[in-house]
Amino acid sequence: MSNDDEASTASGTPENNLRKELPDEIRAAAPAPPEREPEERGEGAEPAVTGRQRLAQGLWPPRVSRAQLIVALLLFGLGFGLAVQVASNSDSGSALRGARQEDLVRILDELDSRTQRLEDEKQGLEDQRTELENSSDQAEEARKQTVEREKQLGILAGTVAAQGPGITLTINDTKGTVEADMLLDAIQELRAAGAEAIQVNGVRVVASTYLTDSDKGVSVDGNKITQPYRFKVIGKSQDLEPALNIPGGVVQTLEKEQAIVTVEPSTKIVVDALRPAKQPDYARSSQ
């Protein structure tokens, strides 16, 4: 066998035939470069969020529940009420803190007078009880005390005239700024100071008296009165006059409204305006 035949035989081996049948080898593709981040590409990248910005985003807009809102409203109302109370207490005490020594002495004297007046009334009632217990004719003594008590109640109810020491309070409302509540304050202050009978411009003041503002004046129990407002008051003038002139009291309040106020003590004041006796609708004697 020749050399060519041997080569031909060698090339016809199964390995060589298999090698020829395989497809051509393909080169491996080169790996693609990694995609760059937006910062590296220089394209529109969002700035990083700082911790302070995250905190602000967490706090605003606020996320408030219904229960938290109700609690906040209650706390606000409580705080407002406390503030008003403190302000009112400071206002009421400011007048006394700024008062002169003689004004403070006068206020203390007025309080002492009120205490003494209550003690005298208590002693009078105890004396009446003693007289009833010790009287030989208890029926006659009871009748006398009943008549005297009826007169006293008639004065308080305004069904009988009265006279005695007291003061005359005159208020000239030149600017038309005096209102019904200011006159009511004067009546209340006079009652607290021991006034036993009061008459305002011909109208008797009793327990049920009311005052309202009306056109260019004030109405007392529906009776229109105009200025000057003149109060006739029966009582101890040494108690009535200081009560009106205390710091921050009736006189100072009216003078702030540019009203002219005069207080004149007298040994004889006549209160002759009468009120008809009225049968109560519901109240009845328990005896």
Tab-separated table of C-alpha atoms in Angstrom:
chain	number	residue	atom	x	y	z
A	1	MET	CA	0.000	0.000	0.000
A	2	SER	CA	1.323	3.368	-0.996
A	3	ASN	CA	1.778	6.325	1.201
A	4	ASP	CA	-1.158	8.168	-0.432
A	5	ASP	CA	-3.481	5.316	0.298
A	6	GLU	CA	-2.357	5.274	3.896
A	7	ALA	CA	-2.990	9.006	4.212
A	8	SER	CA	-6.371	8.585	2.621
A	9	THR	CA	-7.153	5.777	4.986
A	10	ALA	CA	-5.966	7.812	7.957
A	11	SER	CA	-8.078	10.806	7.009
A	12	GLY	CA	-11.168	8.676	6.704
A	13	THR	CA	-11.202	7.673	10.345
A	14	PRO	CA	-14.336	8.263	12.328
A	15	GLU	CA	-12.682	11.074	14.417
A	16	ASN	CA	-11.845	13.061	11.349
A	17	ASN	CA	-15.295	12.576	9.898
A	18	LEU	CA	-16.875	13.818	13.177
A	19	ARG	CA	-14.620	16.837	13.200
A	20	LYS	CA	-15.719	17.808	9.758
A	21	GLU	CA	-19.384	17.454	10.624
A	22	LEU	CA	-19.243	19.949	13.620
A	23	PRO	CA	-20.223	23.517	12.814
A	24	ASP	CA	-17.624	26.173	12.786
A	25	GLU	CA	-16.725	27.391	16.232
A	26	ILE	CA	-18.300	30.746	17.118
A	27	ARG	CA	-16.326	33.251	19.086
A	28	ALA	CA	-17.716	34.048	22.486
A	29	ALA	CA	-19.314	37.454	22.485
A	30	ALA	CA	-17.507	40.046	24.546
A	31	PRO	CA	-19.352	40.864	27.801
A	32	ALA	CA	-21.359	44.081	27.642
A	33	PRO	CA	-20.029	46.890	29.839
A	34	PRO	CA	-22.082	47.425	33.034
A	35	GLU	CA	-24.697	50.080	32.825
A	36	ARG	CA	-23.625	53.212	34.615
A	37	GLU	CA	-25.708	54.802	37.379
A	38	PRO	CA	-27.477	58.064	36.603
A	39	GLU	CA	-24.843	59.913	38.576
A	40	GLU	CA	-22.091	58.434	36.400
A	41	ARG	CA	-23.943	59.134	33.177
A	42	GLY	CA	-24.474	62.731	34.177
A	43	GLU	CA	-28.177	62.418	33.343
A	44	GLY	CA	-30.996	64.077	35.444
A	45	ALA	CA	-30.399	62.356	38.836
A	46	GLU	CA	-32.522	63.144	41.885
A	47	PRO	CA	-30.615	64.653	44.838
A	48	ALA	CA	-30.284	62.512	47.949
A	49	VAL	CA	-32.856	63.165	50.760
A	50	THR	CA	-31.289	64.317	54.024
A	51	GLY	CA	-32.385	63.271	57.515
A	52	ARG	CA	-33.818	66.724	58.275
A	53	GLN	CA	-35.928	66.596	55.129
A	54	ARG	CA	-37.259	63.143	56.059
A	55	LEU	CA	-38.152	64.474	59.547
A	56	ALA	CA	-39.984	67.467	58.031
A	57	GLN	CA	-41.874	65.185	55.655
A	58	GLY	CA	-42.934	63.053	58.627
A	59	LEU	CA	-44.214	66.024	60.604
A	60	TRP	CA	-46.007	67.951	57.840
A	61	PRO	CA	-48.734	67.670	56.845
A	62	PRO	CA	-49.771	66.609	60.363
A	63	ARG	CA	-51.651	63.367	60.724
A	64	VAL	CA	-54.142	63.999	63.567
A	65	SER	CA	-56.712	61.465	64.651
A	66	ARG	CA	-60.182	62.385	65.847
A	67	ALA	CA	-59.362	61.468	69.468
A	68	GLN	CA	-56.234	63.653	69.438
A	69	LEU	CA	-58.260	66.567	68.053
A	70	ILE	CA	-60.893	66.252	70.813
A	71	VAL	CA	-58.204	66.114	73.519
A	72	ALA	CA	-56.520	69.198	72.049
A	73	LEU	CA	-59.805	71.137	72.052
A	74	LEU	CA	-60.497	70.159	75.671
A	75	LEU	CA	-57.013	71.238	76.751
A	76	PHE	CA	-57.419	74.538	74.900
A	77	GLY	CA	-60.756	75.212	76.635
A	78	LEU	CA	-59.271	74.365	80.030
A	79	GLY	CA	-56.312	76.654	79.457
A	80	PHE	CA	-58.529	79.490	78.273
A	81	GLY	CA	-60.767	79.154	81.337
A	82	LEU	CA	-57.785	79.216	83.684
A	83	ALA	CA	-56.409	82.298	81.937
A	84	VAL	CA	-59.740	84.140	82.272
A	85	GLN	CA	-59.995	83.179	85.948
A	86	VAL	CA	-56.484	84.401	86.694
A	87	ALA	CA	-57.147	87.655	84.825
A	88	SER	CA	-60.410	88.285	86.693
A	89	ASN	CA	-58.749	87.604	90.048
A	90	SER	CA	-55.907	89.952	89.238
A	91	ASP	CA	-58.362	92.665	88.118
A	92	SER	CA	-60.458	92.370	91.293
A	93	GLY	CA	-57.392	92.531	93.484
A	94	SER	CA	-55.696	95.338	91.580
A	95	ALA	CA	-58.140	97.928	92.908
A	96	LEU	CA	-57.347	97.005	96.501
A	97	ARG	CA	-53.606	96.806	95.876
A	98	GLY	CA	-53.642	100.319	94.488
A	99	ALA	CA	-55.957	101.712	97.161
A	100	ARG	CA	-54.807	104.245	99.679
A	101	GLN	CA	-54.484	103.393	103.338
A	102	GLU	CA	-57.556	105.399	104.302
A	103	ASP	CA	-59.591	103.564	101.639
A	104	LEU	CA	-58.544	100.192	103.046
A	105	VAL	CA	-59.417	101.349	106.551
A	106	ARG	CA	-62.824	102.470	105.300
A	107	ILE	CA	-63.460	99.076	103.668
A	108	LEU	CA	-62.545	97.292	106.892
A	109	ASP	CA	-64.859	99.592	108.848
A	110	GLU	CA	-67.680	98.777	106.435
A	111	LEU	CA	-67.132	95.042	106.905
A	112	ASP	CA	-67.101	95.511	110.671
A	113	SER	CA	-70.351	97.480	110.436
A	114	ARG	CA	-72.021	94.727	108.428
A	115	THR	CA	-70.897	92.140	110.962
A	116	GLN	CA	-72.190	94.260	113.818
A	117	ARG	CA	-75.509	94.764	112.060
A	118	LEU	CA	-75.987	91.015	111.690
A	119	GLU	CA	-75.066	90.495	115.326
A	120	ASP	CA	-77.636	93.109	116.382
A	121	GLU	CA	-80.319	91.405	114.319
A	122	LYS	CA	-79.459	88.076	115.882
A	123	GLN	CA	-79.618	89.582	119.378
A	124	GLY	CA	-83.004	91.170	118.610
A	125	LEU	CA	-84.473	87.830	117.578
A	126	GLU	CA	-83.121	86.189	120.701
A	127	ASP	CA	-84.667	88.941	122.836
A	128	GLN	CA	-88.051	88.403	121.173
A	129	ARG	CA	-87.855	84.716	121.913
A	130	THR	CA	-86.977	85.437	125.547
A	131	GLU	CA	-89.903	87.845	125.893
A	132	LEU	CA	-92.295	85.266	124.521
A	133	GLU	CA	-91.010	82.648	126.900
A	134	ASN	CA	-91.119	84.890	129.985
A	135	SER	CA	-94.242	86.974	129.316
A	136	SER	CA	-97.199	86.373	131.613
A	137	ASP	CA	-99.557	86.995	128.744
A	138	GLN	CA	-97.877	85.219	125.873
A	139	ALA	CA	-100.873	85.663	123.568
A	140	GLU	CA	-100.836	89.477	123.927
A	141	GLU	CA	-97.062	89.630	123.517
A	142	ALA	CA	-97.279	87.475	120.406
A	143	ARG	CA	-99.928	89.789	118.975
A	144	LYS	CA	-97.754	92.867	119.554
A	145	GLN	CA	-94.764	91.243	117.912
A	146	THR	CA	-96.948	90.155	115.008
A	147	VAL	CA	-98.120	93.720	114.405
A	148	GLU	CA	-94.568	95.035	114.607
A	149	ARG	CA	-93.349	92.326	112.274
A	150	GLU	CA	-96.115	93.167	109.815
A	151	LYS	CA	-94.954	96.792	109.694
A	152	GLN	CA	-91.386	95.696	109.080
A	153	LEU	CA	-92.417	93.379	106.279
A	154	GLY	CA	-94.610	96.138	104.813
A	155	ILE	CA	-91.552	98.394	104.587
A	156	LEU	CA	-89.550	95.676	102.864
A	157	ALA	CA	-92.439	94.839	100.527
A	158	GLY	CA	-93.060	98.515	99.744
A	159	THR	CA	-96.704	98.481	100.844
A	160	VAL	CA	-96.217	101.147	103.543
A	161	ALA	CA	-94.300	104.426	103.594
A	162	ALA	CA	-91.112	104.740	105.599
A	163	GLN	CA	-88.879	107.468	106.971
A	164	GLY	CA	-85.560	107.606	108.748
A	165	PRO	CA	-81.916	108.584	108.363
A	166	GLY	CA	-80.123	107.799	105.150
A	167	ILE	CA	-78.692	109.320	101.984
A	168	THR	CA	-79.763	110.788	98.670
A	169	LEU	CA	-77.774	109.537	95.663
A	170	THR	CA	-78.078	111.688	92.527
A	171	ILE	CA	-76.669	110.640	89.139
A	172	ASN	CA	-76.595	113.186	86.301
A	173	ASP	CA	-76.056	111.292	83.054
A	174	THR	CA	-74.928	114.204	80.857
A	175	LYS	CA	-73.532	111.949	78.107
A	176	GLY	CA	-76.311	109.383	78.094
A	177	THR	CA	-73.873	106.554	78.858
A	178	VAL	CA	-75.363	105.242	82.108
A	179	GLU	CA	-77.123	101.930	81.560
A	180	ALA	CA	-79.543	99.842	83.581
A	181	ASP	CA	-76.910	97.414	84.853
A	182	MET	CA	-74.952	100.291	86.419
A	183	LEU	CA	-78.010	101.444	88.368
A	184	LEU	CA	-78.679	97.853	89.381
A	185	ASP	CA	-75.121	97.636	90.753
A	186	ALA	CA	-75.839	100.730	92.846
A	187	ILE	CA	-79.009	99.137	94.274
A	188	GLN	CA	-77.186	95.901	95.080
A	189	GLU	CA	-74.340	97.768	96.787
A	190	LEU	CA	-76.817	99.787	98.861
A	191	ARG	CA	-78.664	96.650	99.909
A	192	ALA	CA	-75.410	94.986	100.916
A	193	ALA	CA	-74.535	98.054	103.009
A	194	GLY	CA	-77.792	97.790	104.969
A	195	ALA	CA	-80.340	99.860	103.049
A	196	GLU	CA	-83.823	99.170	104.403
A	197	ALA	CA	-85.914	101.138	101.890
A	198	ILE	CA	-85.015	102.487	98.432
A	199	GLN	CA	-86.921	104.679	96.034
A	200	VAL	CA	-85.687	105.633	92.530
A	201	ASN	CA	-87.402	108.559	90.790
A	202	GLY	CA	-90.738	107.786	92.419
A	203	VAL	CA	-90.566	103.998	91.977
A	204	ARG	CA	-90.265	101.815	95.088
A	205	VAL	CA	-87.531	99.210	94.919
A	206	VAL	CA	-88.504	95.790	96.281
A	207	ALA	CA	-87.122	92.273	96.124
A	208	SER	CA	-88.659	91.601	92.689
A	209	THR	CA	-87.531	94.892	91.111
A	210	TYR	CA	-85.885	94.663	87.681
A	211	LEU	CA	-84.223	97.316	85.513
A	212	THR	CA	-84.012	97.466	81.722
A	213	ASP	CA	-82.606	99.903	79.180
A	214	SER	CA	-85.172	101.960	77.283
A	215	ASP	CA	-85.110	104.804	74.776
A	216	LYS	CA	-83.036	107.612	76.312
A	217	GLY	CA	-83.441	106.271	79.802
A	218	VAL	CA	-83.982	103.297	82.065
A	219	SER	CA	-87.127	101.415	83.073
A	220	VAL	CA	-87.682	100.256	86.661
A	221	ASP	CA	-90.294	97.498	86.861
A	222	GLY	CA	-91.638	98.722	83.504
A	223	ASN	CA	-91.793	102.392	84.608
A	224	LYS	CA	-89.570	104.582	82.462
A	225	ILE	CA	-87.369	107.039	84.353
A	226	THR	CA	-84.980	109.646	82.971
A	227	GLN	CA	-81.922	111.371	84.336
A	228	PRO	CA	-81.070	112.738	86.738
A	229	TYR	CA	-81.519	109.449	88.578
A	230	ARG	CA	-82.291	110.171	92.239
A	231	PHE	CA	-82.081	107.426	94.861
A	232	LYS	CA	-83.696	107.975	98.262
A	233	VAL	CA	-82.213	105.425	100.636
A	234	ILE	CA	-83.040	104.791	104.301
A	235	GLY	CA	-80.269	103.250	106.344
A	236	LYS	CA	-77.148	104.074	108.308
A	237	SER	CA	-75.450	106.796	106.289
A	238	GLN	CA	-72.069	105.930	107.826
A	239	ASP	CA	-72.343	102.569	106.077
A	240	LEU	CA	-74.116	103.571	102.874
A	241	GLU	CA	-71.837	106.395	101.758
A	242	PRO	CA	-68.510	104.509	102.136
A	243	ALA	CA	-69.978	101.498	100.326
A	244	LEU	CA	-70.598	103.648	97.235
A	245	ASN	CA	-67.147	105.269	97.350
A	246	ILE	CA	-64.926	102.207	97.708
A	247	PRO	CA	-62.127	101.937	95.079
A	248	GLY	CA	-63.575	100.461	91.898
A	249	GLY	CA	-67.089	100.810	93.294
A	250	VAL	CA	-70.276	102.440	92.076
A	251	VAL	CA	-69.130	106.071	92.116
A	252	GLN	CA	-65.853	105.414	90.289
A	253	THR	CA	-67.617	103.289	87.669
A	254	LEU	CA	-70.195	105.995	86.965
A	255	GLU	CA	-67.565	108.741	86.862
A	256	LYS	CA	-65.664	106.747	84.226
A	257	GLU	CA	-68.807	107.100	82.114
A	258	GLN	CA	-68.572	110.892	82.655
A	259	ALA	CA	-71.609	110.935	84.931
A	260	ILE	CA	-71.801	113.420	87.814
A	261	VAL	CA	-72.480	111.625	91.113
A	262	THR	CA	-73.362	113.264	94.428
A	263	VAL	CA	-74.063	111.570	97.761
A	264	GLU	CA	-75.815	113.623	100.451
A	265	PRO	CA	-76.369	112.170	103.946
A	266	SER	CA	-79.497	113.251	105.818
A	267	THR	CA	-81.107	112.639	109.189
A	268	LYS	CA	-84.546	112.263	107.612
A	269	ILE	CA	-85.286	110.551	104.321
A	270	VAL	CA	-88.900	109.937	103.315
A	271	VAL	CA	-89.665	106.974	101.050
A	272	ASP	CA	-93.337	107.330	100.192
A	273	ALA	CA	-93.671	105.509	96.878
A	274	LEU	CA	-95.882	102.461	97.460
A	275	ARG	CA	-96.357	99.112	95.785
A	276	PRO	CA	-99.692	97.279	95.837
A	277	ALA	CA	-99.765	94.103	97.878
A	278	LYS	CA	-99.578	91.194	95.468
A	279	GLN	CA	-100.848	87.740	96.227
A	280	PRO	CA	-98.164	85.206	95.270
A	281	ASP	CA	-99.164	82.761	92.598
A	282	TYR	CA	-97.468	79.701	94.027
A	283	ALA	CA	-95.946	80.404	97.459
A	284	ARG	CA	-98.121	79.684	100.482
A	285	SER	CA	-97.483	79.921	104.198
A	286	SER	CA	-96.182	76.691	105.689
A	287	GLN	CA	-97.860	77.396	109.067
